[in-house]
PDB file of C-alpha atoms and ligand atoms in Angstrom:
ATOM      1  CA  UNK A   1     -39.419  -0.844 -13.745  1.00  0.00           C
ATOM      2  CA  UNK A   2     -41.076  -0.985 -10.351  1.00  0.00           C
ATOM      3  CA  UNK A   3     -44.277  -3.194 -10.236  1.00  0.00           C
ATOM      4  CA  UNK A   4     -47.538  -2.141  -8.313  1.00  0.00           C
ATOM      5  CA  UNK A   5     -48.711  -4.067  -6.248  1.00  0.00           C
ATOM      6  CA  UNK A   6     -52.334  -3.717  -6.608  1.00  0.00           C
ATOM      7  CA  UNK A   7     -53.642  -7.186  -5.535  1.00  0.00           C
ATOM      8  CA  UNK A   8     -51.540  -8.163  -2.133  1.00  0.00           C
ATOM      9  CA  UNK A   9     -54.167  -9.868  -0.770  1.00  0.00           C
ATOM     10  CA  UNK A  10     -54.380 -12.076  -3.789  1.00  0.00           C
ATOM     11  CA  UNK A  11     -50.637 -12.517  -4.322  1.00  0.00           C
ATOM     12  CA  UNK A  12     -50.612 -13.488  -0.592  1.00  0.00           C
ATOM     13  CA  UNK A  13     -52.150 -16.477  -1.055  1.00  0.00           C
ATOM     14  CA  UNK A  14     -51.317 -17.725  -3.916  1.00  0.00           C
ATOM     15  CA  UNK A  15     -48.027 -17.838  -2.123  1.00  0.00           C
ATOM     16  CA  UNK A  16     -49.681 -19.515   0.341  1.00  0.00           C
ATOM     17  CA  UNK A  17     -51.254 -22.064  -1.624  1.00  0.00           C
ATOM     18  CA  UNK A  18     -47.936 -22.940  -3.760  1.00  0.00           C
ATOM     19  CA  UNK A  19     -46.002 -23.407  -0.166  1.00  0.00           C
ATOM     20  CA  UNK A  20     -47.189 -26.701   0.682  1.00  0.00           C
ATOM     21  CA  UNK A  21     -46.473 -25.251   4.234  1.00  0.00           C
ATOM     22  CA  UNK A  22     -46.626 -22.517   6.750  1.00  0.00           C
ATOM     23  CA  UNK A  23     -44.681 -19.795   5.264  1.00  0.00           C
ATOM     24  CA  UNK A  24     -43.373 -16.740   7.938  1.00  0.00           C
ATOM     25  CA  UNK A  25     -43.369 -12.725   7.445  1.00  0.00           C
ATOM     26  CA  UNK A  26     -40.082 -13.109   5.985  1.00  0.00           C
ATOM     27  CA  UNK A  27     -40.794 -15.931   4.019  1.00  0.00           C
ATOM     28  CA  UNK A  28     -43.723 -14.264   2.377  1.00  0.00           C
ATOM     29  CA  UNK A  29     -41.517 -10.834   1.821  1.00  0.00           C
ATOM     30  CA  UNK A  30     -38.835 -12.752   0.576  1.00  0.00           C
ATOM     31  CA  UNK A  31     -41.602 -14.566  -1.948  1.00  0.00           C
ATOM     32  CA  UNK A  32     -42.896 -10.894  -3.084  1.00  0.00           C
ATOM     33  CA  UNK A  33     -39.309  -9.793  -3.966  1.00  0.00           C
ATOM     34  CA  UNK A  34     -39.440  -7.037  -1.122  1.00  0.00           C
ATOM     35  CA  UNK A  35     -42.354  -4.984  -3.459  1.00  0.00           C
ATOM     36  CA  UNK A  36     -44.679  -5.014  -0.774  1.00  0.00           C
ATOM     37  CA  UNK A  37     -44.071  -3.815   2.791  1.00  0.00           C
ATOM     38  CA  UNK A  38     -44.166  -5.389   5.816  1.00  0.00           C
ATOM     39  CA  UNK A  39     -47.080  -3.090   7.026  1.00  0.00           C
ATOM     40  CA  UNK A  40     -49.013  -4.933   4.323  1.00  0.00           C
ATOM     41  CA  UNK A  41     -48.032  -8.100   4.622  1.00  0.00           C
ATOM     42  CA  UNK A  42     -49.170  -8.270   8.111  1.00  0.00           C
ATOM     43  CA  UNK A  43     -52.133  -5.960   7.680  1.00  0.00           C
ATOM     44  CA  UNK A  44     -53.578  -8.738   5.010  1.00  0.00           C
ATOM     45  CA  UNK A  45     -52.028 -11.878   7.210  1.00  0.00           C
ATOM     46  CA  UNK A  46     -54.625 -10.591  10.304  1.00  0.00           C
ATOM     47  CA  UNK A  47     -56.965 -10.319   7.855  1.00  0.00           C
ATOM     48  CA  UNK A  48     -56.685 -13.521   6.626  1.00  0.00           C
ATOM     49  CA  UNK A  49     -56.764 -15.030  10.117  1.00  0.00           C
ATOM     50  CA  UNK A  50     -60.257 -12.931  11.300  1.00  0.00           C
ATOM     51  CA  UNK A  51     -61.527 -14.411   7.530  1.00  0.00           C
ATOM     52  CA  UNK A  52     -61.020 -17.760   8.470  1.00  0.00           C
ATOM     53  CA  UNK A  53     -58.690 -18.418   5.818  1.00  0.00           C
ATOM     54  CA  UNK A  54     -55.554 -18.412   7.617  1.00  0.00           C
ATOM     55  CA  UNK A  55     -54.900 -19.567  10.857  1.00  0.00           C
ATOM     56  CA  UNK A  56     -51.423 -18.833  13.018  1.00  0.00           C
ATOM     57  CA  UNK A  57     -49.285 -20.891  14.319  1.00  0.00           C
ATOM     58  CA  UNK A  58     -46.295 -19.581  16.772  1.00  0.00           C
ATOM     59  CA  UNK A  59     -43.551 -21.899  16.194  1.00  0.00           C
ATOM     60  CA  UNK A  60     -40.813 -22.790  19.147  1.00  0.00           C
ATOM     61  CA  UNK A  61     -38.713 -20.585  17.970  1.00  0.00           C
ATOM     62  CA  UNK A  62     -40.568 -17.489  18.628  1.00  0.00           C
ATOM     63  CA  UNK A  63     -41.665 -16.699  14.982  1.00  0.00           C
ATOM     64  CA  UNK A  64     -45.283 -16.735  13.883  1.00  0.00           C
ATOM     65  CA  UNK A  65     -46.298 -18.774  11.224  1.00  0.00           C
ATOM     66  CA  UNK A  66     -49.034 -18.848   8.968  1.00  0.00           C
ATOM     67  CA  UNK A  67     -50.925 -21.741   7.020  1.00  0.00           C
ATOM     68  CA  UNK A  68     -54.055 -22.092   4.854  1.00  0.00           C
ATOM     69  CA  UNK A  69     -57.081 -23.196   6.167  1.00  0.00           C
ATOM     70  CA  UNK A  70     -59.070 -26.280   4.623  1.00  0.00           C
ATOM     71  CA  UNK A  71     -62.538 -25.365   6.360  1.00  0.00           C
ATOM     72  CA  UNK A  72     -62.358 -22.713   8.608  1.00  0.00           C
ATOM     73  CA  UNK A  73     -65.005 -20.358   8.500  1.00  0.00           C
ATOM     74  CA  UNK A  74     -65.661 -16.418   9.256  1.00  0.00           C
ATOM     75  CA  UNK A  75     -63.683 -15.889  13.053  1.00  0.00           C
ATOM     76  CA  UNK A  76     -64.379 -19.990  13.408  1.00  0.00           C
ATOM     77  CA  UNK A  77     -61.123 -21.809  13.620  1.00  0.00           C
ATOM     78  CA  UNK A  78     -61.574 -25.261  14.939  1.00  0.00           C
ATOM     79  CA  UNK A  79     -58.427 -27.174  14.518  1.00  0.00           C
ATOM     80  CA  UNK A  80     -57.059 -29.896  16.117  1.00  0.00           C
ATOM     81  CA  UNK A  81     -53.806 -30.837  14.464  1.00  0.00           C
ATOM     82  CA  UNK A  82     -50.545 -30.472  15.427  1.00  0.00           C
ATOM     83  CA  UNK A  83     -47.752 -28.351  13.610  1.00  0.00           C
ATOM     84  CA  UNK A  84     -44.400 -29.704  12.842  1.00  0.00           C
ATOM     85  CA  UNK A  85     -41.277 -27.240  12.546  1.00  0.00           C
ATOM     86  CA  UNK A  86     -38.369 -29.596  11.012  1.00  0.00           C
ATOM     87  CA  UNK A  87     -34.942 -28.586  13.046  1.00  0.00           C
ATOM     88  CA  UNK A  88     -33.027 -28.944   9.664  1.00  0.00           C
ATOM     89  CA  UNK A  89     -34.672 -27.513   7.231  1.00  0.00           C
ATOM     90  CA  UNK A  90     -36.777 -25.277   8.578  1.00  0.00           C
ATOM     91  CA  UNK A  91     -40.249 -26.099   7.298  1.00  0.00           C
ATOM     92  CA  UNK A  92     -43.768 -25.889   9.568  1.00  0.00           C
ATOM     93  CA  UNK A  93     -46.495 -27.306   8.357  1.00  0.00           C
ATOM     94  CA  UNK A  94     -49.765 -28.904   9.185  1.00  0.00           C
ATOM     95  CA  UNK A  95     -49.995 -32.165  10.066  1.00  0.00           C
ATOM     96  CA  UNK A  96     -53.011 -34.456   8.508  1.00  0.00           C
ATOM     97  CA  UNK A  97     -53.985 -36.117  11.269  1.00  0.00           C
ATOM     98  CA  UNK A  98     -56.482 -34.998  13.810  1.00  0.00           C
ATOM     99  CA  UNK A  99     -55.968 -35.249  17.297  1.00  0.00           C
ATOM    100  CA  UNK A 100     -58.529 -36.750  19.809  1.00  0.00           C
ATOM    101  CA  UNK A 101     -58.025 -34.343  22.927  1.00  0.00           C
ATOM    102  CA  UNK A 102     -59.305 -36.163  26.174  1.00  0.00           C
ATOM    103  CA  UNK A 103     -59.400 -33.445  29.001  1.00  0.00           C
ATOM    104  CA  UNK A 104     -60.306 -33.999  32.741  1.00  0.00           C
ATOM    105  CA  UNK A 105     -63.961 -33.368  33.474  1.00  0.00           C
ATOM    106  CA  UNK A 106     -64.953 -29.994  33.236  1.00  0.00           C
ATOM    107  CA  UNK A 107     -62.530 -28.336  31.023  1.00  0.00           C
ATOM    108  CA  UNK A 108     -64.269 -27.350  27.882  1.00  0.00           C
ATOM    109  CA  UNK A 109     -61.219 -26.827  25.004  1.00  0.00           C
ATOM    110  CA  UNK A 110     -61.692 -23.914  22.637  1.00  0.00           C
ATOM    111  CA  UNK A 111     -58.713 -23.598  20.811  1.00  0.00           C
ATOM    112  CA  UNK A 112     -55.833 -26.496  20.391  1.00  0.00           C
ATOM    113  CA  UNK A 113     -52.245 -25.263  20.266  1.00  0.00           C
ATOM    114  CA  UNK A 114     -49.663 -28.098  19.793  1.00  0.00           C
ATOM    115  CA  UNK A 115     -46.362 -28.063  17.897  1.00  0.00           C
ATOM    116  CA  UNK A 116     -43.552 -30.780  17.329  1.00  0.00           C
ATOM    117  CA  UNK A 117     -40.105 -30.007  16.317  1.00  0.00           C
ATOM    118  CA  UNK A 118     -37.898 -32.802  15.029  1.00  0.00           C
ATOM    119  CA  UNK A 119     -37.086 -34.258  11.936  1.00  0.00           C
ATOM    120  CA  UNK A 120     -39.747 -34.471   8.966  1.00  0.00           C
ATOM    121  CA  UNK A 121     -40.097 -36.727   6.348  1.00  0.00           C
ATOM    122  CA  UNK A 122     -37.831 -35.209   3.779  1.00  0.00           C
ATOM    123  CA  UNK A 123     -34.646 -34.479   6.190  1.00  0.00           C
ATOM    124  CA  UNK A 124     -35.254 -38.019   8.309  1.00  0.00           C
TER     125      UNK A 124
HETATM  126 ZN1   ZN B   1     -58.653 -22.177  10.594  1.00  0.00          ZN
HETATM  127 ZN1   ZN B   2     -36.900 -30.978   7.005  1.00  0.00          ZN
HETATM  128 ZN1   ZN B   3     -52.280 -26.022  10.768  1.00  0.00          ZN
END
């Protein structure tokens, strides 16, 4: 029996709360057993992002992630953390600790985009 999905949105991020970490298209297809379509999954990830729930992170290797927001509000994302994409096993996530960004005079940031790749804490 084929399920409907009637709630993507809601499945969505449920996924995304149970990751722990920045989960990718396929990551998130892969999660909803291929029942929902790709259309839809990205459809409801922009969403997400313009809602302020979501925010994006393109990772080194081309792919976009996505990762939940902690107080982000309606098309207001003001982050300042950097991302960490672990070389072995794969994982972005958010890192805790905010960044103090010192520019030169007269540069006025508006959006901080900073990932690390390496080894995390569970493949170090
Ligand atoms: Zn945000
Ligand atoms: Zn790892
Ligand atoms: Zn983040």
């Amino acid at each position: 029996m084929k399920r409907r999905n009637t709630q993507p949105k809601k499945e969505i991020l449920s996924a995304l709360k149970s990751a722990h970490s920045a989960l990718s298209h396929e990551m998130i297809q892969s999660e909803m057993k291929d029942q929902m379509d790709r259309a839809t999954i990205y459809r409801v990830l922009n969403r997400f992002c313009e809602d302020g729930l979501v925010h994006r992170i393109v990772g080194d290797d081309g792919k976009q992630y996505f990762a939940l927001c902690l107080q982000c509000e309606e098309k207001k994302h003001h982050h300042n953390h950097f991302h960490f994409r672990c070389l072995d096993c794969g994982t972005v996530e958010c890192l805790d600790k905010e960044i103090q960004i010192s520019l030169p005079a007269g540069y006025v940031p508006e959006h901080f985009n900073g990932l690390i790749t390496g080894h995390c804490r569970r493949c170090s």
